[in-house]
PDB file of C-alpha atoms in Angstrom:
ATOM      1  CA  SER C   1      78.393 -97.303 -45.923  1.00 37.00           C
ATOM      2  CA  LEU C   2      81.249 -99.329 -47.347  1.00 38.00           C
ATOM      3  CA  LYS C   3      80.892-101.975 -44.478  1.00 38.00           C
ATOM      4  CA  GLU C   4      77.274-102.273 -45.159  1.00 42.00           C
ATOM      5  CA  ILE C   5      77.787-103.006 -48.851  1.00 41.00           C
ATOM      6  CA  ARG C   6      80.466-105.406 -48.009  1.00 41.00           C
ATOM      7  CA  ARG C   7      78.069-107.615 -46.195  1.00 44.00           C
ATOM      8  CA  LYS C   8      75.297-107.246 -48.900  1.00 49.00           C
ATOM      9  CA  ILE C   9      77.766-108.446 -51.852  1.00 51.00           C
ATOM     10  CA  PRO C  10      75.626-111.027 -53.450  1.00 54.00           C
ATOM     11  CA  LEU C  11      77.419-114.418 -52.828  1.00 49.00           C
ATOM     12  CA  ASN C  12      76.775-115.299 -56.347  1.00 56.00           C
ATOM     13  CA  ILE C  13      79.375-112.696 -57.544  1.00 60.00           C
ATOM     14  CA  LEU C  14      81.934-114.039 -55.052  1.00 57.00           C
ATOM     15  CA  SER C  15      81.029-117.765 -55.815  1.00 58.00           C
ATOM     16  CA  LEU C  16      81.651-116.917 -59.457  1.00 54.00           C
ATOM     17  CA  CYS C  17      85.073-115.478 -58.816  1.00 56.00           C
ATOM     18  CA  ASN C  18      85.928-118.477 -56.816  1.00 55.00           C
ATOM     19  CA  ILE C  19      85.421-120.774 -60.042  1.00 53.00           C
ATOM     20  CA  GLY C  20      87.802-119.264 -62.106  1.00 61.00           C
ATOM     21  CA  MET C  21      86.383-115.799 -63.203  1.00 68.00           C
ATOM     22  CA  THR C  22      89.301-113.474 -63.841  1.00 87.00           C
ATOM     23  CA  VAL C  23      87.905-110.462 -65.733  1.00 94.00           C
ATOM     24  CA  LEU C  24      84.931-108.599 -64.192  1.00 95.00           C
ATOM     25  CA  ILE C  25      83.589-105.337 -65.377  1.00 97.00           C
ATOM     26  CA  CYS C  26      80.955-103.068 -63.471  1.00 97.00           C
ATOM     27  CA  SER C  27      78.765-100.753 -65.603  1.00 98.00           C
ATOM     28  CA  GLY C  28      75.598 -98.650 -64.929  1.00 98.00           C
ATOM     29  CA  THR C  29      74.256 -95.194 -65.367  1.00 98.00           C
ATOM     30  CA  PRO C  30      76.470 -92.659 -63.428  1.00 97.00           C
ATOM     31  CA  GLY C  31      75.280 -92.804 -59.911  1.00 97.00           C
ATOM     32  CA  THR C  32      74.207 -96.186 -59.591  1.00 97.00           C
ATOM     33  CA  GLY C  33      76.808 -97.385 -57.184  1.00 95.00           C
ATOM     34  CA  LYS C  34      79.496 -98.830 -59.543  1.00 97.00           C
ATOM     35  CA  THR C  35      82.397 -97.502 -57.696  1.00 96.00           C
ATOM     36  CA  THR C  36      81.004 -98.315 -54.139  1.00 94.00           C
ATOM     37  CA  LEU C  37      80.360-101.899 -55.073  1.00 93.00           C
ATOM     38  CA  CYS C  38      83.732-102.312 -56.938  1.00 94.00           C
ATOM     39  CA  LYS C  39      85.536-101.267 -54.000  1.00 93.00           C
ATOM     40  CA  ALA C  40      83.621-103.426 -51.459  1.00 89.00           C
ATOM     41  CA  LEU C  41      83.930-106.401 -53.881  1.00 89.00           C
ATOM     42  CA  ASN C  42      87.638-105.782 -54.437  1.00 90.00           C
ATOM     43  CA  LYS C  43      88.221-105.767 -50.461  1.00 88.00           C
ATOM     44  CA  LYS C  44      87.268-109.697 -50.843  1.00 86.00           C
ATOM     45  CA  LEU C  45      88.758-110.228 -54.340  1.00 86.00           C
ATOM     46  CA  HIS C  46      91.952-108.379 -54.504  1.00 89.00           C
ATOM     47  CA  PHE C  47      91.840-108.194 -58.144  1.00 93.00           C
ATOM     48  CA  LYS C  48      93.764-105.295 -59.974  1.00 96.00           C
ATOM     49  CA  TYR C  49      91.333-102.490 -59.898  1.00 97.00           C
ATOM     50  CA  PHE C  50      90.591 -99.913 -62.713  1.00 98.00           C
ATOM     51  CA  ASN C  51      88.426 -96.905 -62.837  1.00 98.00           C
ATOM     52  CA  ILE C  52      87.568 -95.949 -66.253  1.00 98.00           C
ATOM     53  CA  SER C  53      87.445 -92.053 -65.461  1.00 95.00           C
ATOM     54  CA  THR C  54      91.016 -92.402 -63.897  1.00 97.00           C
ATOM     55  CA  LEU C  55      92.191 -93.981 -67.043  1.00 98.00           C
ATOM     56  CA  VAL C  56      90.687 -91.678 -69.391  1.00 97.00           C
ATOM     57  CA  LYS C  57      92.147 -88.666 -67.644  1.00 95.00           C
ATOM     58  CA  LYS C  58      95.536 -90.316 -67.107  1.00 97.00           C
ATOM     59  CA  TYR C  59      96.126 -91.347 -70.767  1.00 97.00           C
ATOM     60  CA  HIS C  60      94.078 -88.446 -72.549  1.00 96.00           C
ATOM     61  CA  LEU C  61      91.529 -90.746 -74.100  1.00 97.00           C
ATOM     62  CA  THR C  62      88.997 -87.928 -74.772  1.00 95.00           C
ATOM     63  CA  GLU C  63      87.959 -86.475 -78.237  1.00 95.00           C
ATOM     64  CA  GLY C  64      86.249 -83.355 -77.202  1.00 93.00           C
ATOM     65  CA  TYR C  65      83.672 -81.830 -74.727  1.00 92.00           C
ATOM     66  CA  ASP C  66      79.909 -81.733 -75.019  1.00 88.00           C
ATOM     67  CA  LYS C  67      78.670 -78.542 -73.667  1.00 86.00           C
ATOM     68  CA  ARG C  68      74.970 -79.602 -73.570  1.00 80.00           C
ATOM     69  CA  LEU C  69      75.732 -82.868 -71.798  1.00 77.00           C
ATOM     70  CA  GLN C  70      78.384 -81.321 -69.750  1.00 79.00           C
ATOM     71  CA  THR C  71      80.682 -84.252 -70.183  1.00 85.00           C
ATOM     72  CA  PHE C  72      83.967 -85.218 -71.907  1.00 89.00           C
ATOM     73  CA  LEU C  73      83.590 -87.464 -75.075  1.00 95.00           C
ATOM     74  CA  VAL C  74      85.823 -90.548 -74.734  1.00 96.00           C
ATOM     75  CA  ASP C  75      87.382 -92.030 -77.572  1.00 97.00           C
ATOM     76  CA  GLU C  76      85.751 -95.614 -77.276  1.00 95.00           C
ATOM     77  CA  LYS C  77      88.444 -97.426 -79.494  1.00 96.00           C
ATOM     78  CA  LYS C  78      91.393 -96.118 -77.760  1.00 97.00           C
ATOM     79  CA  LEU C  79      89.887 -96.903 -74.184  1.00 97.00           C
ATOM     80  CA  ASN C  80      89.101-100.519 -75.425  1.00 97.00           C
ATOM     81  CA  LYS C  81      92.623-100.985 -76.706  1.00 97.00           C
ATOM     82  CA  LEU C  82      94.190 -99.846 -73.276  1.00 98.00           C
ATOM     83  CA  LEU C  83      91.624-101.956 -71.384  1.00 97.00           C
ATOM     84  CA  LEU C  84      92.389-105.071 -73.374  1.00 97.00           C
ATOM     85  CA  SER C  85      96.111-104.593 -72.929  1.00 96.00           C
ATOM     86  CA  LEU C  86      95.660-104.179 -69.013  1.00 97.00           C
ATOM     87  CA  ILE C  87      93.472-107.439 -69.182  1.00 96.00           C
ATOM     88  CA  LYS C  88      96.318-109.147 -70.995  1.00 95.00           C
ATOM     89  CA  HIS C  89      98.888-107.849 -68.499  1.00 95.00           C
ATOM     90  CA  TYR C  90      97.108-108.709 -65.214  1.00 95.00           C
ATOM     91  CA  PRO C  91      95.713-112.146 -64.041  1.00 90.00           C
ATOM     92  CA  HIS C  92      92.757-110.767 -62.138  1.00 93.00           C
ATOM     93  CA  VAL C  93      90.984-107.389 -63.263  1.00 96.00           C
ATOM     94  CA  LEU C  94      88.054-105.486 -61.973  1.00 97.00           C
ATOM     95  CA  ILE C  95      87.153-102.483 -64.314  1.00 98.00           C
ATOM     96  CA  ASP C  96      84.612 -99.950 -63.098  1.00 98.00           C
ATOM     97  CA  GLY C  97      83.163 -97.516 -65.231  1.00 97.00           C
ATOM     98  CA  HIS C  98      79.968 -96.987 -67.405  1.00 93.00           C
ATOM     99  CA  LEU C  99      81.765 -97.466 -70.483  1.00 96.00           C
ATOM    100  CA  SER C 100      83.220-100.801 -69.420  1.00 97.00           C
ATOM    101  CA  HIS C 101      80.356-103.078 -71.272  1.00 96.00           C
ATOM    102  CA  TYR C 102      81.593-101.794 -74.692  1.00 96.00           C
ATOM    103  CA  LEU C 103      84.469-104.336 -74.100  1.00 97.00           C
ATOM    104  CA  PRO C 104      84.165-107.230 -76.367  1.00 96.00           C
ATOM    105  CA  SER C 105      82.392-110.091 -74.411  1.00 95.00           C
ATOM    106  CA  GLN C 106      85.133-112.561 -75.151  1.00 95.00           C
ATOM    107  CA  ALA C 107      87.687-110.603 -72.999  1.00 96.00           C
ATOM    108  CA  VAL C 108      85.195-110.474 -70.003  1.00 96.00           C
ATOM    109  CA  ASP C 109      83.944-113.436 -67.783  1.00 92.00           C
ATOM    110  CA  LEU C 110      81.171-111.262 -65.981  1.00 91.00           C
ATOM    111  CA  CYS C 111      79.514-107.974 -66.662  1.00 94.00           C
ATOM    112  CA  LEU C 112      77.933-106.605 -63.372  1.00 95.00           C
ATOM    113  CA  ILE C 113      75.248-103.796 -64.145  1.00 96.00           C
ATOM    114  CA  CYS C 114      74.409-101.489 -61.380  1.00 96.00           C
ATOM    115  CA  THR C 115      70.788-100.195 -61.187  1.00 96.00           C
ATOM    116  CA  THR C 116      69.110 -98.186 -58.630  1.00 96.00           C
ATOM    117  CA  SER C 117      65.647 -96.699 -57.964  1.00 96.00           C
ATOM    118  CA  ILE C 118      65.013 -93.299 -59.640  1.00 98.00           C
ATOM    119  CA  PRO C 119      64.543 -91.310 -56.350  1.00 97.00           C
ATOM    120  CA  VAL C 120      67.704 -92.658 -54.930  1.00 96.00           C
ATOM    121  CA  LEU C 121      69.692 -91.975 -58.372  1.00 98.00           C
ATOM    122  CA  LYS C 122      68.242 -88.302 -58.330  1.00 98.00           C
ATOM    123  CA  GLU C 123      69.489 -87.832 -54.788  1.00 97.00           C
ATOM    124  CA  ARG C 124      72.946 -89.160 -55.707  1.00 97.00           C
ATOM    125  CA  LEU C 125      73.192 -87.033 -58.563  1.00 97.00           C
ATOM    126  CA  LYS C 126      72.043 -83.819 -56.835  1.00 98.00           C
ATOM    127  CA  LYS C 127      74.978 -84.462 -54.044  1.00 97.00           C
ATOM    128  CA  ARG C 128      77.420 -84.609 -57.062  1.00 95.00           C
ATOM    129  CA  ARG C 129      75.989 -81.124 -58.079  1.00 95.00           C
ATOM    130  CA  TYR C 130      74.910 -82.437 -61.452  1.00 94.00           C
ATOM    131  CA  SER C 131      72.715 -79.832 -63.492  1.00 92.00           C
ATOM    132  CA  LEU C 132      69.225 -80.500 -63.719  1.00 94.00           C
ATOM    133  CA  GLN C 133      69.539 -81.443 -67.594  1.00 92.00           C
ATOM    134  CA  LYS C 134      72.422 -83.881 -66.633  1.00 92.00           C
ATOM    135  CA  ILE C 135      70.162 -85.334 -63.894  1.00 96.00           C
ATOM    136  CA  GLN C 136      67.281 -85.745 -66.246  1.00 96.00           C
ATOM    137  CA  GLU C 137      69.423 -87.370 -68.849  1.00 94.00           C
ATOM    138  CA  ASN C 138      70.778 -89.939 -66.297  1.00 96.00           C
ATOM    139  CA  VAL C 139      67.439 -90.652 -65.074  1.00 98.00           C
ATOM    140  CA  ASP C 140      66.341 -91.420 -68.711  1.00 98.00           C
ATOM    141  CA  ALA C 141      69.183 -93.651 -69.397  1.00 97.00           C
ATOM    142  CA  GLU C 142      68.216 -95.610 -66.268  1.00 98.00           C
ATOM    143  CA  ASN C 143      64.487 -95.530 -66.706  1.00 97.00           C
ATOM    144  CA  LEU C 144      65.439 -97.325 -70.389  1.00 97.00           C
ATOM    145  CA  SER C 145      68.137 -99.606 -68.906  1.00 97.00           C
ATOM    146  CA  VAL C 146      70.666 -98.237 -71.676  1.00 97.00           C
ATOM    147  CA  CYS C 147      73.698 -99.857 -69.990  1.00 97.00           C
ATOM    148  CA  LEU C 148      71.985-103.200 -69.413  1.00 96.00           C
ATOM    149  CA  VAL C 149      70.673-103.189 -72.998  1.00 97.00           C
ATOM    150  CA  GLU C 150      73.907-102.369 -74.405  1.00 97.00           C
ATOM    151  CA  ALA C 151      75.719-105.057 -72.426  1.00 96.00           C
ATOM    152  CA  GLN C 152      72.967-107.500 -73.749  1.00 96.00           C
ATOM    153  CA  GLU C 153      73.718-106.290 -77.229  1.00 97.00           C
ATOM    154  CA  GLN C 154      77.564-106.993 -76.839  1.00 96.00           C
ATOM    155  CA  LYS C 155      76.614-110.478 -75.488  1.00 95.00           C
ATOM    156  CA  HIS C 156      78.142-110.249 -71.969  1.00 96.00           C
ATOM    157  CA  THR C 157      77.260-112.685 -69.275  1.00 91.00           C
ATOM    158  CA  ILE C 158      75.333-110.186 -66.974  1.00 92.00           C
ATOM    159  CA  LEU C 159      74.541-110.038 -63.280  1.00 91.00           C
ATOM    160  CA  VAL C 160      72.272-107.058 -62.244  1.00 92.00           C
ATOM    161  CA  VAL C 161      72.872-105.740 -59.044  1.00 92.00           C
ATOM    162  CA  ASP C 162      70.378-103.077 -57.397  1.00 93.00           C
ATOM    163  CA  THR C 163      72.096-100.818 -55.123  1.00 92.00           C
ATOM    164  CA  SER C 164      68.868 -98.685 -54.083  1.00 91.00           C
ATOM    165  CA  LYS C 165      69.354 -99.800 -50.448  1.00 79.00           C
ATOM    166  CA  LYS C 166      72.167 -97.883 -48.828  1.00 58.00           C
ATOM    167  CA  VAL C 167      75.083 -98.114 -50.974  1.00 42.00           C
TER     168      VAL C 167
END
């Protein structure tokens, strides 16, 4: 529940924010608990919160649909341009979405990477009614730590948050 996760927010995240961190991003494989963590974190931080899925829909930042993956293809350049303008406009920003780690590291103070156990991930994705193929795709991404590796390649300052326990 949200109450439980609020109590479990790692103190190091809150401590970092108290020493001047102003731009936080939260990434991870779909179903790892990004939005739940961000909402709980923002109850304490009161940052301007942006969900990438919402922004992509609102500003039409797609460049097609992949039938095999059953997902819209996001124009990452347009998304990054929008996110960078939002970061400049607001003094404290929390960005939630598995594409957030594509932002340049110079624009971000801390990149949270959510991770979870494979059984928990499978259960969460089944509840979302993902197809077996889409579940497997996300399980593979989680097994390979794709979001973490990509965030490391972008040279972000990273904090990994395991959400396996009751998010």
